[in-house]
């Protein structure tokens, strides 16, 4: 304890303690300020031409196995994915068109879904194969052929690109997706269109579910200021440090397909520190340095599972440490995962409380006080507000409020409390270390 603090307890002299503390706090704050200077905005379009409806990356291709159903939701609309007989991905509304049961616990075989309630069987195109089962037509209903035309699955368009499965989430699903309709294009999301060639990189990914507002997570990932403050001790980069004053120039590019914020070093303006690109509705690219020479690019996909439920897929593309054997030996993937869980955890409490404040209407999107360097956040919220009003994606959430616990168990694939993922990952590290390093030693000692 400092001398003046001891004096305070003896004499009750406030100033002798508070003044030095105030000074400490002042220098402490000054040290942590990140200065954004020379702010520049380049607009080639007034606004983004994509709204909240559009192409979303839902999961990495490897997550969707043949004859397995992948459950999820979009804005609380229950959905599922599966591969049909030709390996084409189908995205189906998880509501049986007969009497509204979920397909959970039903059958999927060779692209045909069977409802667990009355056994209606649907082809992957969406039509019902066994209407007789539903109508008992031979006993009661002579008009079942008309009925057969009406009962069908509801589907959204899908596409696989860059080892991701995308769906085109729109106002209304389709009743029939045929062979000739499968060649969809999603130019804007294709990674090669964004300045880096993915075959020059190796990649790993992490998936995490959050119980908080989807739009707030995107905001967090667009925000550079918090990186130094919240993740300063976790991110292994000498420029991301709480105790160093860093000055950057910021440039924002706005066009029809994305908004982008580029931070370069004030003392070396030609050198980029970081570039953050938002491609609506749910993708963010973060480049470490200029995209053409960047050795590290992060692709973040945000999936709006529902009201205060969201999933994030982070894939990191690297040009270094490409050797798989070496990576496996040093458990690189698991250790990197650990860092990611820590970073997510550092954000999670803030996101949860922010979501809570939002729910109480203490925080309205258009009322938050934005500073100059928050310009990209402002563009983002303007886009969000406009798109939400236009597209109205929350059409199902209003009805269900928070009564979706049954479906939560299905859609939360990656535990929303990140610590659980971290514990599982730690166990994996221990197990692999034992198998790789301890067991050969034990074997050796047994031999001698
Ligand atoms: S609810 Fe699906 S077959 Fe009846
Ligand atoms: Fe963060």
PDB file of N, CA and C in Angstrom, residues 50-134:
ATOM      1  N   UNK A  50     -28.207  -4.020 -51.298  1.00  0.00           N
ATOM      2  CA  UNK A  50     -28.691  -5.299 -50.750  1.00  0.00           C
ATOM      3  C   UNK A  50     -29.260  -5.018 -49.366  1.00  0.00           C
ATOM      4  N   UNK A  51     -30.408  -5.598 -49.094  1.00  0.00           N
ATOM      5  CA  UNK A  51     -31.027  -5.372 -47.785  1.00  0.00           C
ATOM      6  C   UNK A  51     -30.775  -6.539 -46.851  1.00  0.00           C
ATOM      7  N   UNK A  52     -31.713  -6.780 -45.954  1.00  0.00           N
ATOM      8  CA  UNK A  52     -31.565  -7.878 -44.986  1.00  0.00           C
ATOM      9  C   UNK A  52     -31.867  -9.220 -45.647  1.00  0.00           C
ATOM     10  N   UNK A  53     -32.751  -9.215 -46.635  1.00  0.00           N
ATOM     11  CA  UNK A  53     -32.983 -10.453 -47.384  1.00  0.00           C
ATOM     12  C   UNK A  53     -31.863 -10.623 -48.407  1.00  0.00           C
ATOM     13  N   UNK A  54     -31.411 -11.847 -48.575  1.00  0.00           N
ATOM     14  CA  UNK A  54     -30.333 -12.082 -49.527  1.00  0.00           C
ATOM     15  C   UNK A  54     -29.593 -13.357 -49.176  1.00  0.00           C
ATOM     16  N   UNK A  55     -28.372 -13.485 -49.689  1.00  0.00           N
ATOM     17  CA  UNK A  55     -27.595 -14.710 -49.491  1.00  0.00           C
ATOM     18  C   UNK A  55     -26.849 -14.699 -48.160  1.00  0.00           C
ATOM     19  N   UNK A  56     -27.079 -15.721 -47.361  1.00  0.00           N
ATOM     20  CA  UNK A  56     -26.374 -15.885 -46.087  1.00  0.00           C
ATOM     21  C   UNK A  56     -25.580 -17.178 -46.126  1.00  0.00           C
ATOM     22  N   UNK A  57     -24.325 -17.129 -45.658  1.00  0.00           N
ATOM     23  CA  UNK A  57     -23.584 -18.388 -45.453  1.00  0.00           C
ATOM     24  C   UNK A  57     -24.120 -18.996 -44.171  1.00  0.00           C
ATOM     25  N   UNK A  58     -24.600 -20.239 -44.241  1.00  0.00           N
ATOM     26  CA  UNK A  58     -25.252 -20.862 -43.084  1.00  0.00           C
ATOM     27  C   UNK A  58     -24.307 -21.789 -42.341  1.00  0.00           C
ATOM     28  N   UNK A  59     -23.508 -22.543 -43.098  1.00  0.00           N
ATOM     29  CA  UNK A  59     -22.541 -23.411 -42.416  1.00  0.00           C
ATOM     30  C   UNK A  59     -21.442 -23.808 -43.404  1.00  0.00           C
ATOM     31  N   UNK A  60     -20.301 -24.252 -42.895  1.00  0.00           N
ATOM     32  CA  UNK A  60     -19.279 -24.778 -43.802  1.00  0.00           C
ATOM     33  C   UNK A  60     -19.807 -26.053 -44.455  1.00  0.00           C
ATOM     34  N   UNK A  61     -19.414 -26.312 -45.684  1.00  0.00           N
ATOM     35  CA  UNK A  61     -19.915 -27.496 -46.415  1.00  0.00           C
ATOM     36  C   UNK A  61     -19.708 -28.786 -45.626  1.00  0.00           C
ATOM     37  N   UNK A  62     -18.571 -28.864 -44.917  1.00  0.00           N
ATOM     38  CA  UNK A  62     -18.252 -30.110 -44.204  1.00  0.00           C
ATOM     39  C   UNK A  62     -19.242 -30.425 -43.073  1.00  0.00           C
ATOM     40  N   UNK A  63     -20.016 -29.435 -42.646  1.00  0.00           N
ATOM     41  CA  UNK A  63     -20.968 -29.656 -41.540  1.00  0.00           C
ATOM     42  C   UNK A  63     -22.200 -30.441 -41.987  1.00  0.00           C
ATOM     43  N   UNK A  64     -22.456 -30.429 -43.296  1.00  0.00           N
ATOM     44  CA  UNK A  64     -23.682 -31.065 -43.776  1.00  0.00           C
ATOM     45  C   UNK A  64     -23.365 -32.424 -44.386  1.00  0.00           C
ATOM     46  N   UNK A  65     -23.669 -33.480 -43.613  1.00  0.00           N
ATOM     47  CA  UNK A  65     -23.345 -34.833 -44.049  1.00  0.00           C
ATOM     48  C   UNK A  65     -24.530 -35.441 -44.798  1.00  0.00           C
ATOM     49  N   UNK A  66     -24.223 -36.395 -45.661  1.00  0.00           N
ATOM     50  CA  UNK A  66     -25.263 -37.097 -46.420  1.00  0.00           C
ATOM     51  C   UNK A  66     -26.233 -37.807 -45.455  1.00  0.00           C
ATOM     52  N   UNK A  67     -27.511 -37.747 -45.756  1.00  0.00           N
ATOM     53  CA  UNK A  67     -28.575 -38.379 -44.948  1.00  0.00           C
ATOM     54  C   UNK A  67     -28.661 -37.879 -43.506  1.00  0.00           C
ATOM     55  N   UNK A  68     -28.134 -36.699 -43.260  1.00  0.00           N
ATOM     56  CA  UNK A  68     -28.240 -36.080 -41.926  1.00  0.00           C
ATOM     57  C   UNK A  68     -28.948 -34.733 -42.085  1.00  0.00           C
ATOM     58  N   UNK A  69     -29.824 -34.438 -41.139  1.00  0.00           N
ATOM     59  CA  UNK A  69     -30.531 -33.157 -41.212  1.00  0.00           C
ATOM     60  C   UNK A  69     -29.818 -32.138 -40.333  1.00  0.00           C
ATOM     61  N   UNK A  70     -29.662 -30.933 -40.843  1.00  0.00           N
ATOM     62  CA  UNK A  70     -29.027 -29.843 -40.106  1.00  0.00           C
ATOM     63  C   UNK A  70     -30.130 -28.828 -39.763  1.00  0.00           C
ATOM     64  N   UNK A  71     -30.439 -28.698 -38.477  1.00  0.00           N
ATOM     65  CA  UNK A  71     -31.532 -27.804 -38.069  1.00  0.00           C
ATOM     66  C   UNK A  71     -30.986 -26.419 -37.737  1.00  0.00           C
ATOM     67  N   UNK A  72     -31.733 -25.409 -38.117  1.00  0.00           N
ATOM     68  CA  UNK A  72     -31.375 -24.038 -37.719  1.00  0.00           C
ATOM     69  C   UNK A  72     -32.623 -23.179 -37.869  1.00  0.00           C
ATOM     70  N   UNK A  73     -32.470 -21.896 -37.745  1.00  0.00           N
ATOM     71  CA  UNK A  73     -33.609 -21.012 -37.983  1.00  0.00           C
ATOM     72  C   UNK A  73     -33.083 -19.689 -38.513  1.00  0.00           C
ATOM     73  N   UNK A  74     -33.966 -18.955 -39.161  1.00  0.00           N
ATOM     74  CA  UNK A  74     -33.613 -17.611 -39.635  1.00  0.00           C
ATOM     75  C   UNK A  74     -34.710 -16.690 -39.137  1.00  0.00           C
ATOM     76  N   UNK A  75     -34.328 -15.705 -38.361  1.00  0.00           N
ATOM     77  CA  UNK A  75     -35.314 -14.774 -37.799  1.00  0.00           C
ATOM     78  C   UNK A  75     -36.477 -15.547 -37.173  1.00  0.00           C
ATOM     79  N   UNK A  76     -36.146 -16.632 -36.492  1.00  0.00           N
ATOM     80  CA  UNK A  76     -37.093 -17.499 -35.782  1.00  0.00           C
ATOM     81  C   UNK A  76     -37.965 -18.356 -36.692  1.00  0.00           C
ATOM     82  N   UNK A  77     -37.715 -18.338 -37.972  1.00  0.00           N
ATOM     83  CA  UNK A  77     -38.450 -19.266 -38.846  1.00  0.00           C
ATOM     84  C   UNK A  77     -37.696 -20.605 -38.835  1.00  0.00           C
ATOM     85  N   UNK A  78     -38.341 -21.700 -38.385  1.00  0.00           N
ATOM     86  CA  UNK A  78     -37.626 -22.973 -38.295  1.00  0.00           C
ATOM     87  C   UNK A  78     -37.318 -23.553 -39.678  1.00  0.00           C
ATOM     88  N   UNK A  79     -36.045 -23.887 -39.876  1.00  0.00           N
ATOM     89  CA  UNK A  79     -35.609 -24.376 -41.190  1.00  0.00           C
ATOM     90  C   UNK A  79     -34.707 -25.590 -41.019  1.00  0.00           C
ATOM     91  N   UNK A  80     -34.463 -26.283 -42.109  1.00  0.00           N
ATOM     92  CA  UNK A  80     -33.496 -27.378 -42.062  1.00  0.00           C
ATOM     93  C   UNK A  80     -32.783 -27.496 -43.400  1.00  0.00           C
ATOM     94  N   UNK A  81     -31.610 -28.093 -43.333  1.00  0.00           N
ATOM     95  CA  UNK A  81     -30.833 -28.338 -44.547  1.00  0.00           C
ATOM     96  C   UNK A  81     -30.598 -29.832 -44.689  1.00  0.00           C
ATOM     97  N   UNK A  82     -30.553 -30.306 -45.917  1.00  0.00           N
ATOM     98  CA  UNK A  82     -30.087 -31.680 -46.149  1.00  0.00           C
ATOM     99  C   UNK A  82     -29.564 -31.778 -47.585  1.00  0.00           C
ATOM    100  N   UNK A  83     -28.855 -32.868 -47.856  1.00  0.00           N
ATOM    101  CA  UNK A  83     -28.367 -33.087 -49.225  1.00  0.00           C
ATOM    102  C   UNK A  83     -29.309 -34.053 -49.931  1.00  0.00           C
ATOM    103  N   UNK A  84     -29.737 -33.701 -51.148  1.00  0.00           N
ATOM    104  CA  UNK A  84     -30.658 -34.599 -51.845  1.00  0.00           C
ATOM    105  C   UNK A  84     -29.870 -35.723 -52.543  1.00  0.00           C
ATOM    106  N   UNK A  85     -30.580 -36.535 -53.330  1.00  0.00           N
ATOM    107  CA  UNK A  85     -29.954 -37.706 -53.942  1.00  0.00           C
ATOM    108  C   UNK A  85     -28.789 -37.337 -54.863  1.00  0.00           C
ATOM    109  N   UNK A  86     -28.791 -36.065 -55.352  1.00  0.00           N
ATOM    110  CA  UNK A  86     -27.673 -35.642 -56.217  1.00  0.00           C
ATOM    111  C   UNK A  86     -26.662 -34.785 -55.474  1.00  0.00           C
ATOM    112  N   UNK A  87     -26.749 -34.790 -54.158  1.00  0.00           N
ATOM    113  CA  UNK A  87     -25.834 -34.024 -53.308  1.00  0.00           C
ATOM    114  C   UNK A  87     -26.109 -32.520 -53.333  1.00  0.00           C
ATOM    115  N   UNK A  88     -27.190 -32.141 -53.995  1.00  0.00           N
ATOM    116  CA  UNK A  88     -27.574 -30.728 -54.023  1.00  0.00           C
ATOM    117  C   UNK A  88     -28.207 -30.380 -52.673  1.00  0.00           C
ATOM    118  N   UNK A  89     -27.835 -29.199 -52.144  1.00  0.00           N
ATOM    119  CA  UNK A  89     -28.331 -28.836 -50.798  1.00  0.00           C
ATOM    120  C   UNK A  89     -29.742 -28.269 -50.887  1.00  0.00           C
ATOM    121  N   UNK A  90     -30.601 -28.770 -50.018  1.00  0.00           N
ATOM    122  CA  UNK A  90     -31.983 -28.275 -49.933  1.00  0.00           C
ATOM    123  C   UNK A  90     -32.185 -27.543 -48.616  1.00  0.00           C
ATOM    124  N   UNK A  91     -32.845 -26.410 -48.675  1.00  0.00           N
ATOM    125  CA  UNK A  91     -33.193 -25.694 -47.441  1.00  0.00           C
ATOM    126  C   UNK A  91     -34.719 -25.658 -47.347  1.00  0.00           C
ATOM    127  N   UNK A  92     -35.264 -26.344 -46.357  1.00  0.00           N
ATOM    128  CA  UNK A  92     -36.705 -26.558 -46.274  1.00  0.00           C
ATOM    129  C   UNK A  92     -37.238 -25.947 -44.974  1.00  0.00           C
ATOM    130  N   UNK A  93     -38.411 -25.378 -45.082  1.00  0.00           N
ATOM    131  CA  UNK A  93     -39.082 -24.876 -43.882  1.00  0.00           C
ATOM    132  C   UNK A  93     -39.433 -26.069 -43.009  1.00  0.00           C
ATOM    133  N   UNK A  94     -39.046 -26.018 -41.733  1.00  0.00           N
ATOM    134  CA  UNK A  94     -39.240 -27.188 -40.873  1.00  0.00           C
ATOM    135  C   UNK A  94     -40.659 -27.229 -40.302  1.00  0.00           C
ATOM    136  N   UNK A  95     -41.621 -27.191 -41.214  1.00  0.00           N
ATOM    137  CA  UNK A  95     -43.029 -27.228 -40.826  1.00  0.00           C
ATOM    138  C   UNK A  95     -43.724 -28.124 -41.844  1.00  0.00           C
ATOM    139  N   UNK A  96     -44.252 -29.226 -41.394  1.00  0.00           N
ATOM    140  CA  UNK A  96     -44.917 -30.120 -42.342  1.00  0.00           C
ATOM    141  C   UNK A  96     -46.189 -29.455 -42.861  1.00  0.00           C
ATOM    142  N   UNK A  97     -46.361 -29.420 -44.197  1.00  0.00           N
ATOM    143  CA  UNK A  97     -47.520 -28.714 -44.745  1.00  0.00           C
ATOM    144  C   UNK A  97     -48.853 -29.428 -44.475  1.00  0.00           C
ATOM    145  N   UNK A  98     -48.827 -30.624 -43.876  1.00  0.00           N
ATOM    146  CA  UNK A  98     -50.086 -31.275 -43.554  1.00  0.00           C
ATOM    147  C   UNK A  98     -50.718 -30.647 -42.317  1.00  0.00           C
ATOM    148  N   UNK A  99     -50.102 -30.875 -41.143  1.00  0.00           N
ATOM    149  CA  UNK A  99     -50.689 -30.265 -39.946  1.00  0.00           C
ATOM    150  C   UNK A  99     -49.641 -29.565 -39.081  1.00  0.00           C
ATOM    151  N   UNK A 100     -48.522 -29.182 -39.712  1.00  0.00           N
ATOM    152  CA  UNK A 100     -47.575 -28.283 -39.052  1.00  0.00           C
ATOM    153  C   UNK A 100     -46.585 -28.910 -38.091  1.00  0.00           C
ATOM    154  N   UNK A 101     -46.400 -30.243 -38.123  1.00  0.00           N
ATOM    155  CA  UNK A 101     -45.390 -30.842 -37.232  1.00  0.00           C
ATOM    156  C   UNK A 101     -43.991 -30.475 -37.725  1.00  0.00           C
ATOM    157  N   UNK A 102     -43.027 -30.624 -36.817  1.00  0.00           N
ATOM    158  CA  UNK A 102     -41.636 -30.427 -37.217  1.00  0.00           C
ATOM    159  C   UNK A 102     -41.126 -31.745 -37.800  1.00  0.00           C
ATOM    160  N   UNK A 103     -40.148 -31.655 -38.697  1.00  0.00           N
ATOM    161  CA  UNK A 103     -39.578 -32.890 -39.249  1.00  0.00           C
ATOM    162  C   UNK A 103     -38.569 -33.538 -38.311  1.00  0.00           C
ATOM    163  N   UNK A 104     -38.398 -32.903 -37.156  1.00  0.00           N
ATOM    164  CA  UNK A 104     -37.458 -33.468 -36.200  1.00  0.00           C
ATOM    165  C   UNK A 104     -37.907 -34.873 -35.795  1.00  0.00           C
ATOM    166  N   UNK A 105     -36.988 -35.801 -35.835  1.00  0.00           N
ATOM    167  CA  UNK A 105     -37.276 -37.201 -35.519  1.00  0.00           C
ATOM    168  C   UNK A 105     -37.983 -37.936 -36.659  1.00  0.00           C
ATOM    169  N   UNK A 106     -38.152 -37.241 -37.790  1.00  0.00           N
ATOM    170  CA  UNK A 106     -38.676 -37.922 -38.974  1.00  0.00           C
ATOM    171  C   UNK A 106     -37.520 -38.606 -39.698  1.00  0.00           C
ATOM    172  N   UNK A 107     -37.784 -39.099 -40.887  1.00  0.00           N
ATOM    173  CA  UNK A 107     -36.731 -39.817 -41.612  1.00  0.00           C
ATOM    174  C   UNK A 107     -36.221 -38.993 -42.779  1.00  0.00           C
ATOM    175  N   UNK A 108     -34.956 -39.188 -43.085  1.00  0.00           N
ATOM    176  CA  UNK A 108     -34.415 -38.636 -44.319  1.00  0.00           C
ATOM    177  C   UNK A 108     -33.641 -39.756 -44.977  1.00  0.00           C
ATOM    178  N   UNK A 109     -34.061 -40.099 -46.193  1.00  0.00           N
ATOM    179  CA  UNK A 109     -33.302 -41.120 -46.902  1.00  0.00           C
ATOM    180  C   UNK A 109     -33.303 -40.807 -48.386  1.00  0.00           C
ATOM    181  N   UNK A 110     -32.099 -40.760 -48.979  1.00  0.00           N
ATOM    182  CA  UNK A 110     -31.945 -40.453 -50.408  1.00  0.00           C
ATOM    183  C   UNK A 110     -32.727 -39.221 -50.835  1.00  0.00           C
ATOM    184  N   UNK A 111     -32.669 -38.194 -50.026  1.00  0.00           N
ATOM    185  CA  UNK A 111     -33.302 -36.927 -50.396  1.00  0.00           C
ATOM    186  C   UNK A 111     -34.795 -36.886 -50.177  1.00  0.00           C
ATOM    187  N   UNK A 112     -35.357 -37.912 -49.524  1.00  0.00           N
ATOM    188  CA  UNK A 112     -36.801 -37.878 -49.251  1.00  0.00           C
ATOM    189  C   UNK A 112     -37.035 -37.712 -47.749  1.00  0.00           C
ATOM    190  N   UNK A 113     -37.855 -36.705 -47.434  1.00  0.00           N
ATOM    191  CA  UNK A 113     -38.149 -36.415 -46.026  1.00  0.00           C
ATOM    192  C   UNK A 113     -39.479 -37.053 -45.644  1.00  0.00           C
ATOM    193  N   UNK A 114     -39.523 -37.667 -44.465  1.00  0.00           N
ATOM    194  CA  UNK A 114     -40.792 -38.232 -43.988  1.00  0.00           C
ATOM    195  C   UNK A 114     -41.167 -37.567 -42.677  1.00  0.00           C
ATOM    196  N   UNK A 115     -42.398 -37.088 -42.602  1.00  0.00           N
ATOM    197  CA  UNK A 115     -42.861 -36.414 -41.390  1.00  0.00           C
ATOM    198  C   UNK A 115     -43.144 -37.452 -40.297  1.00  0.00           C
ATOM    199  N   UNK A 116     -42.719 -37.175 -39.059  1.00  0.00           N
ATOM    200  CA  UNK A 116     -42.901 -38.165 -37.993  1.00  0.00           C
ATOM    201  C   UNK A 116     -44.346 -38.255 -37.489  1.00  0.00           C
ATOM    202  N   UNK A 117     -45.214 -37.327 -37.904  1.00  0.00           N
ATOM    203  CA  UNK A 117     -46.572 -37.311 -37.333  1.00  0.00           C
ATOM    204  C   UNK A 117     -47.514 -38.295 -38.039  1.00  0.00           C
ATOM    205  N   UNK A 118     -47.733 -38.106 -39.365  1.00  0.00           N
ATOM    206  CA  UNK A 118     -48.631 -39.031 -40.079  1.00  0.00           C
ATOM    207  C   UNK A 118     -47.939 -39.717 -41.250  1.00  0.00           C
ATOM    208  N   UNK A 119     -46.607 -39.523 -41.340  1.00  0.00           N
ATOM    209  CA  UNK A 119     -45.850 -40.260 -42.351  1.00  0.00           C
ATOM    210  C   UNK A 119     -45.875 -39.700 -43.753  1.00  0.00           C
ATOM    211  N   UNK A 120     -46.235 -38.419 -43.926  1.00  0.00           N
ATOM    212  CA  UNK A 120     -46.189 -37.848 -45.283  1.00  0.00           C
ATOM    213  C   UNK A 120     -44.738 -37.866 -45.766  1.00  0.00           C
ATOM    214  N   UNK A 121     -44.566 -38.308 -47.022  1.00  0.00           N
ATOM    215  CA  UNK A 121     -43.218 -38.450 -47.570  1.00  0.00           C
ATOM    216  C   UNK A 121     -43.054 -37.453 -48.721  1.00  0.00           C
ATOM    217  N   UNK A 122     -41.979 -36.654 -48.660  1.00  0.00           N
ATOM    218  CA  UNK A 122     -41.801 -35.595 -49.653  1.00  0.00           C
ATOM    219  C   UNK A 122     -40.543 -35.830 -50.484  1.00  0.00           C
ATOM    220  N   UNK A 123     -40.678 -35.624 -51.798  1.00  0.00           N
ATOM    221  CA  UNK A 123     -39.487 -35.702 -52.654  1.00  0.00           C
ATOM    222  C   UNK A 123     -38.655 -34.438 -52.431  1.00  0.00           C
ATOM    223  N   UNK A 124     -37.389 -34.461 -52.874  1.00  0.00           N
ATOM    224  CA  UNK A 124     -36.560 -33.281 -52.621  1.00  0.00           C
ATOM    225  C   UNK A 124     -37.051 -32.062 -53.389  1.00  0.00           C
ATOM    226  N   UNK A 125     -37.769 -32.282 -54.520  1.00  0.00           N
ATOM    227  CA  UNK A 125     -38.360 -31.134 -55.219  1.00  0.00           C
ATOM    228  C   UNK A 125     -39.458 -30.498 -54.381  1.00  0.00           C
ATOM    229  N   UNK A 126     -40.047 -31.298 -53.503  1.00  0.00           N
ATOM    230  CA  UNK A 126     -41.023 -30.709 -52.583  1.00  0.00           C
ATOM    231  C   UNK A 126     -42.424 -31.299 -52.638  1.00  0.00           C
ATOM    232  N   UNK A 127     -42.698 -32.224 -53.599  1.00  0.00           N
ATOM    233  CA  UNK A 127     -44.073 -32.713 -53.663  1.00  0.00           C
ATOM    234  C   UNK A 127     -44.278 -33.942 -52.777  1.00  0.00           C
ATOM    235  N   UNK A 128     -45.526 -34.152 -52.369  1.00  0.00           N
ATOM    236  CA  UNK A 128     -45.843 -35.260 -51.466  1.00  0.00           C
ATOM    237  C   UNK A 128     -46.090 -36.541 -52.274  1.00  0.00           C
ATOM    238  N   UNK A 129     -45.388 -37.593 -51.884  1.00  0.00           N
ATOM    239  CA  UNK A 129     -45.432 -38.839 -52.667  1.00  0.00           C
ATOM    240  C   UNK A 129     -46.566 -39.766 -52.274  1.00  0.00           C
ATOM    241  N   UNK A 130     -47.022 -39.639 -51.035  1.00  0.00           N
ATOM    242  CA  UNK A 130     -47.966 -40.646 -50.535  1.00  0.00           C
ATOM    243  C   UNK A 130     -49.202 -40.004 -49.897  1.00  0.00           C
ATOM    244  N   UNK A 131     -49.883 -39.231 -50.737  1.00  0.00           N
ATOM    245  CA  UNK A 131     -51.051 -38.504 -50.226  1.00  0.00           C
ATOM    246  C   UNK A 131     -52.083 -39.474 -49.632  1.00  0.00           C
ATOM    247  N   UNK A 132     -52.159 -40.677 -50.165  1.00  0.00           N
ATOM    248  CA  UNK A 132     -53.134 -41.663 -49.660  1.00  0.00           C
ATOM    249  C   UNK A 132     -53.053 -41.840 -48.145  1.00  0.00           C
ATOM    250  N   UNK A 133     -51.847 -41.800 -47.666  1.00  0.00           N
ATOM    251  CA  UNK A 133     -51.639 -41.993 -46.220  1.00  0.00           C
ATOM    252  C   UNK A 133     -52.315 -40.911 -45.396  1.00  0.00           C
ATOM    253  N   UNK A 134     -52.343 -39.699 -45.970  1.00  0.00           N
ATOM    254  CA  UNK A 134     -52.892 -38.564 -45.227  1.00  0.00           C
ATOM    255  C   UNK A 134     -54.397 -38.480 -45.356  1.00  0.00           C
TER     256      UNK A 134
END
